[in-house]
Structure formats: C-alpha cells, structure tokens
C-alpha cells in the first residue's frame, strides 16, 4: 500500500482503548510493526503505530474518543494514509508527559507513583512513536484511568549517541533507554511522587525577570537572606523532593520593628520577586466591619482563591501571597479587648483556622507587619502559622550608606549631586535614623537646594539664569539635619544639655575619677564581646550633681540612643501608665544597636515616702526587672541610675543588681569651694580673695548643685560687701558651714 483513503470509526473494544495505537483490519495487509502517516483534509498530518483487529472493517481506522478529539476528526471522515519509513525516525531520549484524570468524578487525592508509571508506560509503548501534544490513555494498577499529554520531546540520532540531542523535537520513537518524566496538568488535581517527576512540574517561585541588584532595600541584606532561606528556599525544589523530605513550606512571616524601617518596602519587594498570583494587600483595619459576621467573611475571602486552586491542583498549586499591614489592629491578644462584641477574638479565630485548621493550605504565604509584636495573639506566632519572626530594626551605619546611595542615585546620575556630599559622613551623622527618615532627609536637602533659587518678595520668582546649575550640596544636607529632620528614636541632645547648663566643674579628683570610670564603662558596653548590659549607680546626697554626671557620661559615650527618665516626666501619669512609659523607653532602646537609659532619682520613681515607709511595689518590680534583663541578642545597653538614698535601694533589693556603684562627693574643702567660685566667675578677684580668708579653716558640707545656686543668687546682690555677706549667709542657712 502506497497511499490510500480510510474512514474514521470508533474503537471496536474497550481492551484496545489504552493501546494508544490506530486500529486497522487484520485483513488490510498492513504489518503490526508498521508506522503510518495520517493526513487530514486540511493538510496536517500525524504518525502512529498500528494494532490489528478483526473487528474493524477494511479501509477503516479505529480511533478512541480521546484520539478523535486530539486529531479533531469526526466519525466517517476520510483521511489519507501512507506507510512511513521507521528508520528515518529519531529515538526519543526524554519524553515529558502531563497527567490528568480521564474522568474527574473518579479523581483521587492520593499521590501517583511516577516511578511505577514510567516503568509500565515504557514497557507498553516500546518502539512506538509519540509526538508533541499527543494524548495517550493509560491505566495505572489500582488507580483511575489517566490521560497523558506529550509536553516535550528530546531526540537523539541513535541509542548510544547522546552527543546530538534535539531538545525541541516534535516526534520521537520510544526505546528501552527513553527517560519518561511526568508533571500534573493544570487544574487537574493530580498529585505526583517519585523520582520521575519533571522539573517543569515545580513552578519557579522566583520571577525569572527579577534582578536582585535592583531590590532597593538598603541595609536589610541580612534580614532578606534569612527570610529567603527560611521561607522560599524549599519552594525552589520539585514537589517530589519536598515530599521525600517531608517538608512543609513556611506559611507566614512576621516583620516587626519601629515605624519607617522598611517593613512595607520589604513586603512589596518580596511580592514582586516571587512568581505568585497577584498578592492581596490589606490594611489590618480594613478587615473589620460593623456588620455581624462580616469581619470573619472578609478573612475567608482572602483565602478563597487559594482554597479553590488547592482543591484543583493540590501540591502543584501556585503560590498565593497575602500581605497584611498593621496586623496588631485585628490580631490582638484574645480576651484583651473590652468592646463587648468580641469581634477581634473571632477574627483571630477565623484567621487561625484558615492558616492552620483542619483543611490546611500549603499554597499560601502570609506576610504580616506590625510595630507592636507584643500585642499580637501568641497562637498566631507559633510554628506552622506566622512562624518566621524577622525584626526590621534601625539600619546600621553600613545600612545607612546603602540607603543614602539608593535615594541619591538619581541625583548622582543626572549630575545634580554636588561632589562635596560625602555619603559616609552623612551615614555617620544619621545615627538612629530609620530608612524613611533618611529618605525624608534627602527630600529636605533637595527642598533646601530648590529654595536657594527662589526669590520671595512681592511675588515668588525663580531665577531662570542659574537654575540649570542647581545642585544639592553638603550645606543643604547639614541644614536639613539641624533644622528639618530628627530621628524618632535617638538622643535628644537639647533635652540632655538642659542638665548641663554650667557644664561639669572638675573641682575634685573624685569627680574626674567618676567621669573616667564612666567613660570606661561606656566603652565596655559598646565594645565588649561578652558584655551586653552594663549598669552604673551614682549615689550621694542631694544636690551633689549626680544627674549632671550621669548625663555627661551618657553624652561622652556617643551612643546613638540615650533617654533620661525623671520623676517630673511621669508626674501626670497613673501608676500603670508610668510603668508602660518606662517599659516603652527600654523597648525603644533595644531597637538601637547600643543605647543608654538614665534613671534619675530612683527613690522618687518608686514613689518612696519616709513616713510609714511607703513606696510603689509595682514600680520597684518593673525597674528591678528592666535592670536585670539582658537586652535582645545583638543589642547592648548601658543603664545609669542616680539615688540619694542608697540604703533604701539596698533594703528593697535594687542596689545589688547594679554592676558598678560610685559615690558622688560633697564639697567639704574651702579650697575646692574657692576653685568652684573662680570657675563660675561670680565674684571679682578681690572678692574671691576676701571669701577665701573668711572661709579659711571652716568645715563645709554642701552639694555642688546647691553651691552653684547660692552663687547665682549672691550675684544678684548689690555692692561687693553685700554679695559676700549674702553668699556666706545663704551658705550657712543651707547647712553648708558646720
């Protein structure tokens, strides 16, 4: 037979339906080893193996419904058939087949063993040609009938010649060394296991067009590396490898830290980086509704698409990302609100059931963001839920360099950044700046630059002659640092300098020793690999300058975060509010790499009253706990406290928790007193000499702070004699002269 027309008929018996060959009459004169070419009326052709049967009439081709649908030929249509030369057909080195169930009603969720399928399929179809997009019916032992679709074919010139492989062949003949691989068809619900799962079956979780160099997340490289390792690395491997290891993908990430540190930016960049369904971005309060049950329905709607795809595709479902900002607004600790509706509790319950309920989803990734991790319900933070907790803290100096480079890159490229701008210098000057505050600094400097070309008289005018020379220079940045942008977390030098109006007068070797040792403790806190917490107690009588010395030591340390807690700042607060205020300062301190907290007048902070020995025990326990607790890993803290009643602190168990204790002396020598007067320049040389003679051999006992106050009061007196008399009188009334 050279070329002949045949008509299409049905497959004559069910036993031949899975042969995946065209059935011809055994009287047709065609060998069962033949390969035929079938050409349709539209000119397209395909090649097939044949199987002989007595139940097919002459000049008819028996095709299953699957074959007729694939070839798009109806019953009784005529096709042209010719015998093909088998020797011209290349051998298939690899065939990739997508798998789906023939009947959806009989689908199973049990994983299909690809190793068994590959072995049985190869034995049954040896020396049979397959072609791209061909559909093949197959029955695996004790499993529903499947339909394979040829997705990819690689061919070779001969069984032993693998040097010339065509990766994109359209036709190939199966032989004993053909590698058979499988992947689930889209929306098929098929789950596969075994070593014969094709790599194409695991969708690339990383967007192929993504450039990591363009992420624009300055100072967060370490955090991003940790997130990638824990949340995404497992998603890069084929599902069969994951099944063999018994790995469950991470379902949730919690990004927490101070405002403006880049949590939202990181979440957005992760969404762009991943090859996922379009991320759902929701602000926490958007979930809540005044309608009964509506808040829970909003939570369920976030997971609806992921659930539907999980049911259809199982382990091969695409990744669905949900980004939830302000997570603390809806996921507060259950039982912590007194609204009466309990809506927050039910929202948490609904979210927990969707993430890790009876019907667990493995195709979701939730990224939650919050400034208040402590407010979020503990059940949401355990493994299996939002299990990856990543603190996005204030950037280090190197991180600030990276952020500044990002925000000045456009200016630098266009030549608008003056060469006198030193990024490293700006990074050193922006201690405790968040990423958002650094961006604000750049904007403020740009505004300063623009403003220098604007003339505002009776009307606003722009100097058109020079605006083309516009550049942002170092002066603009310095002006913005001084006047426009201050870090929310950091040292308020104006506040601290209020305690040093007269500076530190080194009137005694004891004062110099306190400052020297204080500097030593500051270096220990900043540089020691073994010490993360240093606490110093300055004790002494009233008005000895303990607060000024504590502030001076803190400023000398150069720590980026320094805060002072004084009784005056807490006077308007209720008891619990005072505790929260102190606790917040310490938690803010932990957000900086190294920090200093000053507790001024501990006896007043704990509300000590000598009558009846009354004090606030809750405040005592709070301060004791904060003094004892080590800061979080990677953070260092120095605590400086002052007290005028060291015996009280010893009795209530506070004093022994300080690692170092120093006593601030009183002024007890007339020589020291005269030295202080000289430094303050209150009296003339003659007046000072007279005071020196009058106070010679007098026993003194006065605090430096009280002495300065007496000097400032005496300075307001009239003539010289009145000034001296006033000074001695006030000193005597203050108990300074014994």
XYZ file of C-alpha atoms in Angstrom, residues 120-454:
335
model
C 4.694 0.431 32.991
C 4.342 3.085 30.284
C 7.764 2.291 28.774
C 7.057 -1.469 28.671
C 3.712 -0.954 26.986
C 4.808 1.628 24.401
C 8.303 0.431 23.469
C 9.195 1.186 19.797
C 6.077 3.318 19.497
C 6.280 6.875 18.082
C 4.976 9.778 20.161
C 4.502 13.340 19.002
C 4.113 16.747 20.607
C 0.630 17.386 22.060
C -0.395 13.749 21.520
C -2.926 12.462 24.074
C -2.455 8.958 25.444
C -4.828 6.925 27.621
C -3.156 4.967 30.416
C -4.294 2.852 33.353
C -2.002 2.513 36.355
C -2.599 -0.556 38.507
C -5.301 0.039 41.137
C -5.776 3.662 40.046
C -8.308 5.553 37.902
C -7.667 5.840 34.155
C -5.337 8.685 33.238
C -4.748 10.793 30.149
C -1.182 11.797 29.269
C -0.373 14.740 27.008
C 3.081 14.926 25.424
C 4.561 18.225 26.590
C 8.164 17.896 25.491
C 10.293 15.522 23.439
C 14.076 15.297 23.227
C 15.526 13.076 20.480
C 18.908 11.547 19.653
C 20.460 10.100 16.499
C 20.963 6.625 17.987
C 20.587 4.678 21.231
C 24.262 5.148 22.123
C 24.817 8.569 20.588
C 23.882 11.281 23.086
C 26.146 13.940 21.605
C 23.497 15.293 19.243
C 20.294 15.865 21.181
C 17.378 17.890 19.864
C 15.697 19.403 22.935
C 12.668 20.642 20.998
C 11.758 17.731 18.754
C 8.187 17.176 17.564
C 8.337 13.378 17.053
C 10.364 10.595 18.651
C 10.279 6.793 18.925
C 10.355 5.314 22.417
C 13.131 2.798 23.147
C 14.461 0.997 26.220
C 16.603 3.958 27.389
C 13.992 6.675 26.917
C 13.611 8.755 30.092
C 9.927 9.162 30.938
C 9.009 12.090 33.171
C 5.657 13.427 34.372
C 4.071 16.652 35.545
C 0.487 17.382 36.646
C -1.741 19.073 34.090
C -3.018 22.476 35.128
C -6.154 22.412 37.282
C -6.097 18.605 37.205
C -5.794 17.952 40.936
C -3.193 15.271 40.207
C -0.505 14.844 42.831
C 2.732 13.050 41.978
C 5.558 11.492 43.905
C 8.740 9.675 42.992
C 11.905 10.435 41.075
C 10.226 10.681 37.649
C 8.531 13.981 38.393
C 9.665 16.507 35.783
C 11.451 19.635 36.961
C 8.921 21.635 34.989
C 6.256 20.431 37.431
C 7.623 22.671 40.136
C 6.905 26.237 39.062
C 9.806 28.600 39.568
C 8.907 30.560 42.664
C 11.355 33.334 41.719
C 10.257 35.679 38.969
C 12.645 34.925 36.067
C 12.843 38.631 35.187
C 13.737 39.676 38.724
C 17.048 41.412 39.310
C 18.199 41.156 42.928
C 20.564 44.075 42.392
C 17.575 46.370 41.852
C 15.697 45.486 45.040
C 16.287 48.892 46.603
C 16.205 47.529 50.159
C 19.149 49.275 51.736
C 20.644 47.927 54.939
C 18.405 44.846 55.056
C 20.544 42.321 53.209
C 20.995 40.031 56.218
C 17.295 40.088 57.058
C 16.325 39.342 53.457
C 18.813 36.462 53.307
C 17.287 34.911 56.425
C 13.757 35.275 55.041
C 14.793 33.754 51.721
C 16.480 30.811 53.434
C 13.568 30.005 55.715
C 10.560 30.864 53.555
C 11.471 30.428 49.888
C 14.376 28.009 49.531
C 12.112 24.965 49.940
C 9.831 26.259 47.179
C 12.652 26.147 44.621
C 12.792 22.336 44.612
C 10.477 19.912 42.796
C 7.469 18.719 44.751
C 8.761 15.123 44.801
C 11.937 16.199 46.618
C 9.869 18.157 49.120
C 7.600 15.116 49.626
C 10.605 12.829 50.149
C 11.986 15.154 52.818
C 8.585 15.626 54.431
C 8.975 19.395 54.257
C 6.078 21.726 54.940
C 6.547 25.132 53.372
C 6.588 28.125 55.688
C 3.163 29.757 55.619
C 3.799 33.038 57.338
C 6.352 35.758 58.016
C 6.037 38.472 60.640
C 8.036 41.630 60.021
C 8.188 43.813 63.107
C 10.140 46.835 64.218
C 9.964 50.618 64.560
C 7.989 52.696 62.037
C 9.832 53.640 58.864
C 12.430 50.866 58.936
C 11.372 49.257 55.650
C 8.849 46.562 56.618
C 6.300 47.536 53.982
C 9.022 48.076 51.369
C 10.436 44.602 52.001
C 6.971 43.027 51.743
C 6.337 44.797 48.435
C 9.682 43.705 47.018
C 9.078 40.113 48.093
C 5.744 40.267 46.273
C 7.472 41.473 43.108
C 10.277 38.944 43.415
C 8.056 35.883 43.717
C 6.337 34.278 40.761
C 2.986 34.180 42.557
C -0.615 35.001 41.925
C -1.226 38.733 42.309
C -0.580 39.497 46.001
C -3.552 40.573 48.086
C -2.593 43.621 50.126
C -4.853 44.557 53.010
C -4.536 47.062 55.832
C -5.479 45.443 59.131
C -8.403 47.756 59.978
C -9.941 47.122 56.536
C -10.885 43.640 57.738
C -13.131 44.950 60.486
C -16.797 45.685 59.854
C -19.712 46.835 61.996
C -21.916 44.123 60.469
C -22.143 40.889 62.443
C -20.035 38.159 60.819
C -18.748 40.459 58.078
C -15.235 40.699 59.529
C -14.889 36.913 59.519
C -16.245 36.797 55.971
C -13.575 39.283 54.900
C -10.910 36.952 56.289
C -12.397 33.958 54.450
C -12.473 35.940 51.194
C -8.701 36.442 51.397
C -8.185 32.673 51.228
C -10.976 31.742 48.783
C -8.840 31.666 45.612
C -6.036 29.719 47.302
C -8.522 27.135 48.589
C -10.097 26.669 45.165
C -6.726 26.186 43.460
C -5.530 23.841 46.203
C -8.569 21.628 45.583
C -7.875 21.571 41.845
C -4.097 21.267 41.721
C -3.007 20.038 45.128
C 0.740 20.262 45.719
C 1.209 21.871 42.303
C -0.918 24.874 43.065
C 0.642 28.270 42.500
C 1.679 30.380 45.475
C -0.880 32.855 46.838
C 0.512 35.755 48.862
C -1.445 37.802 51.391
C 0.231 40.951 52.769
C -1.378 42.259 55.973
C -0.171 45.628 57.247
C -0.967 46.865 60.773
C -1.568 43.280 61.874
C -1.860 44.303 65.527
C -5.099 46.148 64.706
C -7.000 42.894 64.113
C -4.953 40.201 65.857
C -4.755 41.468 69.410
C -4.385 39.005 72.261
C -7.740 37.286 72.659
C -9.569 38.489 75.733
C -7.590 41.755 75.868
C -10.366 43.992 74.469
C -13.500 45.078 76.301
C -15.612 46.081 73.315
C -18.371 43.626 74.243
C -18.664 42.331 70.674
C -15.613 40.063 70.791
C -15.032 40.809 67.103
C -11.256 40.832 67.467
C -11.313 37.390 69.042
C -13.459 35.894 66.276
C -11.263 37.446 63.588
C -8.184 35.836 65.179
C -10.023 32.511 65.403
C -11.036 32.686 61.753
C -7.518 33.564 60.638
C -6.044 30.694 62.648
C -8.491 28.196 61.159
C -7.619 29.275 57.624
C -3.856 29.176 58.111
C -3.585 26.000 60.138
C -7.037 24.487 60.507
C -8.398 21.046 59.691
C -8.061 21.637 55.931
C -4.555 23.055 55.808
C -3.451 25.103 52.841
C 0.077 24.622 51.545
C -0.097 27.196 48.760
C -0.260 30.380 50.825
C 2.320 32.788 52.187
C 1.181 35.448 54.635
C 3.385 38.440 55.383
C 2.242 40.360 58.444
C 3.698 43.682 59.524
C 3.459 45.435 62.865
C 5.151 47.947 65.129
C 3.789 46.141 68.198
C 4.650 42.458 68.185
C 3.768 42.258 71.887
C 0.097 42.968 71.103
C -0.379 40.071 68.672
C -2.049 36.877 69.876
C 0.535 34.226 70.762
C -1.312 31.470 68.893
C -0.701 33.291 65.627
C 3.052 33.351 66.189
C 3.739 29.677 66.788
C 5.358 27.346 64.197
C 3.042 26.433 61.356
C 1.500 29.901 61.297
C 3.448 33.167 61.256
C 6.492 31.191 62.310
C 9.260 33.350 60.840
C 9.731 36.423 63.018
C 12.066 38.957 61.478
C 12.922 42.171 63.290
C 13.454 45.035 60.879
C 15.393 47.340 63.150
C 17.098 50.661 62.648
C 19.822 50.408 59.999
C 23.474 50.183 60.926
C 25.971 52.709 59.580
C 26.699 50.496 56.562
C 22.965 50.120 56.048
C 22.541 53.901 56.120
C 25.272 54.195 53.489
C 23.295 51.829 51.246
C 20.008 53.701 51.838
C 21.620 57.067 51.087
C 23.118 55.670 47.884
C 19.659 54.449 46.835
C 17.946 57.794 47.457
C 20.692 59.908 45.895
C 21.302 57.644 42.874
C 19.059 59.661 40.533
C 20.684 62.956 41.512
C 24.139 61.467 41.107
C 23.305 60.045 37.682
C 21.919 63.359 36.451
C 24.823 65.386 37.890
C 22.640 67.182 40.444
C 24.557 65.907 43.485
C 27.492 68.120 44.386
C 30.827 66.293 44.771
C 31.210 67.769 48.257
C 28.435 65.473 49.531
C 30.104 62.625 51.408
C 27.692 59.711 51.815
C 29.853 58.076 54.508
C 29.861 61.324 56.503
C 26.067 61.596 56.280
C 25.716 57.969 57.362
C 27.836 58.669 60.444
C 25.721 61.731 61.297
C 22.371 59.963 60.951
C 22.597 57.613 63.922
C 19.237 56.049 64.788
C 17.627 57.360 61.587
C 15.155 54.928 60.077
C 15.065 54.325 56.331
C 12.036 56.602 55.997
C 13.772 59.374 57.962
C 16.846 59.110 55.732
C 14.593 59.444 52.707
C 12.989 62.455 54.397
C 16.444 63.943 54.952
C 17.246 63.641 51.249
C 13.929 65.298 50.343
C 14.565 68.097 52.838
C 18.034 68.700 51.348
C 16.503 68.806 47.876
C 13.935 71.348 49.075
C 16.700 73.473 50.600
C 18.532 73.401 47.293
C 15.431 74.403 45.337
C 14.613 77.160 47.818
C 18.016 78.779 47.253
C 16.900 79.592 43.694
C 13.572 81.110 44.722
